[in-house]
C-alpha positions as YAML, in Angstrom:
chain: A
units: angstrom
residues:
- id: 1
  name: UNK
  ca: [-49.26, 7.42, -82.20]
- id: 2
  name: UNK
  ca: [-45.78, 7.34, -83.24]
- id: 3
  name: UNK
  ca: [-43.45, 4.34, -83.97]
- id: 4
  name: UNK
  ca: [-43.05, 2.06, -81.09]
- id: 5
  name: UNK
  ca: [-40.81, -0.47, -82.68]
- id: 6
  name: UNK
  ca: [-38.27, -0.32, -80.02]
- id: 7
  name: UNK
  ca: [-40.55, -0.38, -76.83]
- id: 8
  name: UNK
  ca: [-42.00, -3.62, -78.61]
- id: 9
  name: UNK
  ca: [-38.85, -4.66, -79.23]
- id: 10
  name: UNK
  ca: [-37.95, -4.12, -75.43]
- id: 11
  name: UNK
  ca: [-40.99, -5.65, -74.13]
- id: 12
  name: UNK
  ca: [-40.26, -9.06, -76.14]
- id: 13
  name: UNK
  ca: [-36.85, -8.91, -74.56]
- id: 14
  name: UNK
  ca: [-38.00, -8.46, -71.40]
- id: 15
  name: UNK
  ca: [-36.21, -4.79, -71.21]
- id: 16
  name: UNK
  ca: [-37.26, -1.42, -70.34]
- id: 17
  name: UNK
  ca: [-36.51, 1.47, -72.52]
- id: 18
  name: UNK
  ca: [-36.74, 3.71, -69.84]
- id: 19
  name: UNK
  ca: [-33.62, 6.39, -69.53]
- id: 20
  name: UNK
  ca: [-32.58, 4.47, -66.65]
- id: 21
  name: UNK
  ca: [-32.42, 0.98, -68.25]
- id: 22
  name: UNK
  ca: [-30.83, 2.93, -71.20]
- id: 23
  name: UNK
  ca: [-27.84, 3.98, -68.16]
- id: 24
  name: UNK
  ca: [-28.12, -0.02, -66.72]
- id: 25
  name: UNK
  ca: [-27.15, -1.09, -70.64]
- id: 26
  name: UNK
  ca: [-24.06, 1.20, -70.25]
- id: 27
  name: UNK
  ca: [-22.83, 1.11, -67.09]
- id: 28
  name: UNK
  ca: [-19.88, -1.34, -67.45]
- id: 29
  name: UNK
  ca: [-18.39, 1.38, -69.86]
- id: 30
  name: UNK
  ca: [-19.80, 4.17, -67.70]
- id: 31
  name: UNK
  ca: [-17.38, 1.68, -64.96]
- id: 32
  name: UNK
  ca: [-14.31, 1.69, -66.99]
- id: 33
  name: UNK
  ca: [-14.56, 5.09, -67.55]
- id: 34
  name: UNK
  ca: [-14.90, 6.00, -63.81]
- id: 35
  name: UNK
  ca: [-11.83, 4.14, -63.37]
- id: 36
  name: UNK
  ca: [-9.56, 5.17, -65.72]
- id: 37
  name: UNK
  ca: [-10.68, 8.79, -64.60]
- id: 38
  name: UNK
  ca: [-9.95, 8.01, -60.74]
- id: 39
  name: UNK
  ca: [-6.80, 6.30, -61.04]
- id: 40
  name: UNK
  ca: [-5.47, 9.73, -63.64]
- id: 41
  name: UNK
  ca: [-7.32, 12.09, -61.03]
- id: 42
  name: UNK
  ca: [-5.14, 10.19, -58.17]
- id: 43
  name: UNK
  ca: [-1.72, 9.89, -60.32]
- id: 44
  name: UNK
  ca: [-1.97, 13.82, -60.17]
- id: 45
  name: UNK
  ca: [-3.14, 13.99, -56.67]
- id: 46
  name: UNK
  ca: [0.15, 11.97, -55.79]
- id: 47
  name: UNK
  ca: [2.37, 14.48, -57.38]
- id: 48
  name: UNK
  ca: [4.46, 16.21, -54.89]
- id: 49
  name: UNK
  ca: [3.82, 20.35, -55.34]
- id: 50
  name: UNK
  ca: [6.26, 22.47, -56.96]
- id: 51
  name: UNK
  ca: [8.94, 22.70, -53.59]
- id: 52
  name: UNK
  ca: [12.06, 22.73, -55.88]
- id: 53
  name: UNK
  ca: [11.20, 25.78, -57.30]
- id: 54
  name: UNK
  ca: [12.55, 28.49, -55.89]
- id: 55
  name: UNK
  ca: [9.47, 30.52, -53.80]
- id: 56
  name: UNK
  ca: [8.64, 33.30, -55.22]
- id: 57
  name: UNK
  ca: [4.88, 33.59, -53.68]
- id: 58
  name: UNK
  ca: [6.46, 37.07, -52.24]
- id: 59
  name: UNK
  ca: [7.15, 38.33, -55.73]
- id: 60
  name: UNK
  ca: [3.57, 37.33, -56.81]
- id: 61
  name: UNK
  ca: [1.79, 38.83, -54.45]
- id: 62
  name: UNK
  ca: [3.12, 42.16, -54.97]
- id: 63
  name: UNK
  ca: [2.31, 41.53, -58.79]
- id: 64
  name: UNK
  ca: [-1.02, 40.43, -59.22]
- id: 65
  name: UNK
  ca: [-2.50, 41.60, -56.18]
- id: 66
  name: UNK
  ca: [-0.69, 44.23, -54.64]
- id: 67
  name: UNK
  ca: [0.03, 42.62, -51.53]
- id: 68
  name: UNK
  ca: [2.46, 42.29, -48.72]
- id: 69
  name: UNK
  ca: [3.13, 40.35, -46.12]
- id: 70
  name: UNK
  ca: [4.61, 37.10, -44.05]
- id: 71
  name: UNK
  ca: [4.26, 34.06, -46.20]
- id: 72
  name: UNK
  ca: [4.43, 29.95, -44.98]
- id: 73
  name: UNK
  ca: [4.67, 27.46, -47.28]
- id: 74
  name: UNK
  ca: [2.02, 24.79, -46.37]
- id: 75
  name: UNK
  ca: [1.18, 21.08, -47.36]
- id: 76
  name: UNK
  ca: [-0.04, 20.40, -50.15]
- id: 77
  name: UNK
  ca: [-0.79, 17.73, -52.83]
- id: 78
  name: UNK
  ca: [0.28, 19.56, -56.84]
- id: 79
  name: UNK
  ca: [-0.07, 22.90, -56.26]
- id: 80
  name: UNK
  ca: [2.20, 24.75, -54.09]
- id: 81
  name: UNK
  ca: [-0.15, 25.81, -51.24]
- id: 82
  name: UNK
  ca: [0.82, 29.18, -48.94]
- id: 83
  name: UNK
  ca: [-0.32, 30.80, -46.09]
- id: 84
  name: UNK
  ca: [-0.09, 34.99, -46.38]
- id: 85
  name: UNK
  ca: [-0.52, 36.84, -43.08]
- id: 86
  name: UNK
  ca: [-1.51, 40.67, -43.99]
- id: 87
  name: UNK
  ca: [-0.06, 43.22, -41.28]
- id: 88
  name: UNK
  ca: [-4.14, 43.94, -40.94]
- id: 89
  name: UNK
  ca: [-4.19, 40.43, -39.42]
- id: 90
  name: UNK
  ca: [-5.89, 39.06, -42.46]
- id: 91
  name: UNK
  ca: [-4.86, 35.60, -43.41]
- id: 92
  name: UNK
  ca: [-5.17, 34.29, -47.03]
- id: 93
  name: UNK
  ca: [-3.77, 31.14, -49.44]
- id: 94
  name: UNK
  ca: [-2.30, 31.42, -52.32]
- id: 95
  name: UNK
  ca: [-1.73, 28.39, -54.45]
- id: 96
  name: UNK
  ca: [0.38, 28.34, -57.62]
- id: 97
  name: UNK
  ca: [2.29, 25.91, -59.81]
- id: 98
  name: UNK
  ca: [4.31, 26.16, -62.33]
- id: 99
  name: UNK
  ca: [2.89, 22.97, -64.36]
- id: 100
  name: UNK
  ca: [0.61, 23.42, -67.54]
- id: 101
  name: UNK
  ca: [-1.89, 20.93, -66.58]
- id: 102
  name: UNK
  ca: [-2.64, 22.98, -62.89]
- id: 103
  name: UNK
  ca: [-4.21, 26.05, -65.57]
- id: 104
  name: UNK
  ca: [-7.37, 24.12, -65.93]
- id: 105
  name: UNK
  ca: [-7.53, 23.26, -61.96]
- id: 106
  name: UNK
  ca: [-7.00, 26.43, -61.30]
- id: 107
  name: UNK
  ca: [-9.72, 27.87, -63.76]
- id: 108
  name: UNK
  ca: [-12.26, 25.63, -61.93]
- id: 109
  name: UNK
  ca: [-11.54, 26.33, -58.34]
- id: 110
  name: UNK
  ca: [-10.93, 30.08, -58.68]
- id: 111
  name: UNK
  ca: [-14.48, 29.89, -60.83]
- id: 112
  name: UNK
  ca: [-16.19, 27.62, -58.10]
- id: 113
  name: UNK
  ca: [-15.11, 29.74, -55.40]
- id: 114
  name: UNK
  ca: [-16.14, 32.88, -57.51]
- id: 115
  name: UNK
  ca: [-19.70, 31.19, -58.39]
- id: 116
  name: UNK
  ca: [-20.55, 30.58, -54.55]
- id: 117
  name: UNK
  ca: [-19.20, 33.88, -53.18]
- id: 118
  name: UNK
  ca: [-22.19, 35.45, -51.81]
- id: 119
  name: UNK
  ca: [-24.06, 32.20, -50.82]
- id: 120
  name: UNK
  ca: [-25.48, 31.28, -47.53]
- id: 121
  name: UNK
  ca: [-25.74, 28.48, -45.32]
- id: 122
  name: UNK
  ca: [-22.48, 26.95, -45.52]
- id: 123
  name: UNK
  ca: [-18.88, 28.31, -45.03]
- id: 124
  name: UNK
  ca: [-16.16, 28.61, -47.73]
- id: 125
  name: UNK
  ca: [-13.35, 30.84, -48.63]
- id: 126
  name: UNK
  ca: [-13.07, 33.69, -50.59]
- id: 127
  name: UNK
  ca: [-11.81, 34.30, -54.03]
- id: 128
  name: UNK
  ca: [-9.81, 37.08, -54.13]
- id: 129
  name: UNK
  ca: [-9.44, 39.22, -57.66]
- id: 130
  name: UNK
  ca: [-6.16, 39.85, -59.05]
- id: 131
  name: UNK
  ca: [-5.89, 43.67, -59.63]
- id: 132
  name: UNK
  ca: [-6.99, 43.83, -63.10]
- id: 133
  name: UNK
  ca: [-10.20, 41.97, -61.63]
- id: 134
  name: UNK
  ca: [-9.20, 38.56, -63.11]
- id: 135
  name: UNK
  ca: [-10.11, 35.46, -60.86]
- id: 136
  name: UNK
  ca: [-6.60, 33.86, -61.33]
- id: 137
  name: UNK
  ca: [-3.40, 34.78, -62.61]
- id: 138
  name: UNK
  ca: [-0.83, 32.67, -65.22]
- id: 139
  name: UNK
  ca: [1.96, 33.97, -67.68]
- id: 140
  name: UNK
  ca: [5.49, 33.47, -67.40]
- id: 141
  name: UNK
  ca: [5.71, 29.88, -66.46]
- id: 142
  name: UNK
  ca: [3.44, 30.33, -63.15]
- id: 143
  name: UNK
  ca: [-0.37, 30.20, -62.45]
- id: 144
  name: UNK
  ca: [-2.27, 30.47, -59.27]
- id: 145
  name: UNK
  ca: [-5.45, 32.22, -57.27]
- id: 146
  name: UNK
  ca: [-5.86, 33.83, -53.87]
- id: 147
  name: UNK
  ca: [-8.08, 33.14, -51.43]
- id: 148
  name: UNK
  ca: [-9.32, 33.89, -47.86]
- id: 149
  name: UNK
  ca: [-8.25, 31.55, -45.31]
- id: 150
  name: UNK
  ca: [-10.99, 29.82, -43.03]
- id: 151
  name: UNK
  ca: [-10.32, 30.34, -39.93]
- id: 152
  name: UNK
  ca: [-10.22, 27.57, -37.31]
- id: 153
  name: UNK
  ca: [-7.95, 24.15, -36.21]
- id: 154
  name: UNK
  ca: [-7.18, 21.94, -39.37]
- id: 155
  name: UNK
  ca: [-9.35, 18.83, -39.43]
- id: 156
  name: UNK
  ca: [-6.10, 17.01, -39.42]
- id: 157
  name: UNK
  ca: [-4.74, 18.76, -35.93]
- id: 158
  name: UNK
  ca: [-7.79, 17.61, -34.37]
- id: 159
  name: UNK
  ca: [-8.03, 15.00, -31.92]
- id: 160
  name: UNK
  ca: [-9.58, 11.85, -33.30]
- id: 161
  name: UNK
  ca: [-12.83, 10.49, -31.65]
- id: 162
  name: UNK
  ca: [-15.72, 8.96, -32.57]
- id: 163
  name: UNK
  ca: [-17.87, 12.31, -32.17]
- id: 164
  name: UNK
  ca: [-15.39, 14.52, -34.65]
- id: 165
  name: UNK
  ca: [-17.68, 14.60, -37.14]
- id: 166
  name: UNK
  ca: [-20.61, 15.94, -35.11]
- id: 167
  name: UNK
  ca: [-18.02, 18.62, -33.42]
- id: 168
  name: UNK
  ca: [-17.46, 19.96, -37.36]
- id: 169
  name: UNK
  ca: [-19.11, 23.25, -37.86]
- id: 170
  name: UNK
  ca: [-20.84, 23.57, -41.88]
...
């Protein structure tokens, strides 16, 4: 029936050899690792976006999507975060940055957003295709995506009570 060394071996030591246990055995590596990941993921989170740059979300527009219109820079954590009003009254974000390390970021969100485009049940912006069709752009220094804007108050213009939550449309 197959060697069962180890489950004997488990059993005498009062353990379970059960994928779970196996996890249990780990977990204050699996714990250090979470860590070390959270505090990088918030070093990068607490970067201010790229605001010295000069803005030239205009210029990129035009390029990679063949777009015009008004454009406001918003807030934003890394990424430099704008909102582009169409004269069709469509509004949209584009993010960009000009660090290496936003490429990969990018890649995901612009795939995410790509992956759940014509789900149901739940509400989330658009990805909008560059004009050769590809989900993001990057070259020359700059990277970045566009996307539909939700539209609707921002969670943090909304008065606080204790029903806010409940009020929050999915």
């Amino acid at each position: 029936m197959g060697d069962r060394s180890g489950l004997d071996a488990d059993r005498k030591l009062h353990r379970s050899s059960s994928p779970a246990a196996a996890d249990f055995r780990q977990l204050p590596h699996a714990t250090a690792s979470t860590e070390v990941y959270f505090r990088a993921a918030a070093a990068i989170l607490s970067t201010p976006p790229d605001l010295s740059e000069p803005d030239i979300s205009a210029t990129l527009l035009k390029r990679h999507y063949g777009l015009e219109g008004s454009i406001a820079v918003l807030s934003s954590e890394v990424e430099r975060t704008a909102e582009v009003s169409l004269q069709d009254g469509r509004r949209l974000i584009l993010k960009t940055s000009t660090r290496r390390e936003a490429i990969d970021s990018f890649r995901f969100q612009s795939g995410a957003l790509a992956a759940i485009q014509n789900s149901a049940g739940f509400a989330a912006p658009a990805l909008i295709r560059t004009s050769d069709g590809a989900l993001m752009f990057e070259g020359e220094g700059i990277s970045g995506y566009l996307q539909t804007r939700i539209e609707g108050l921002s969670l943090h213009k909304e008065t606080r009570t204790s029903d806010l939550l409940l009020r929050i449309p999915t």
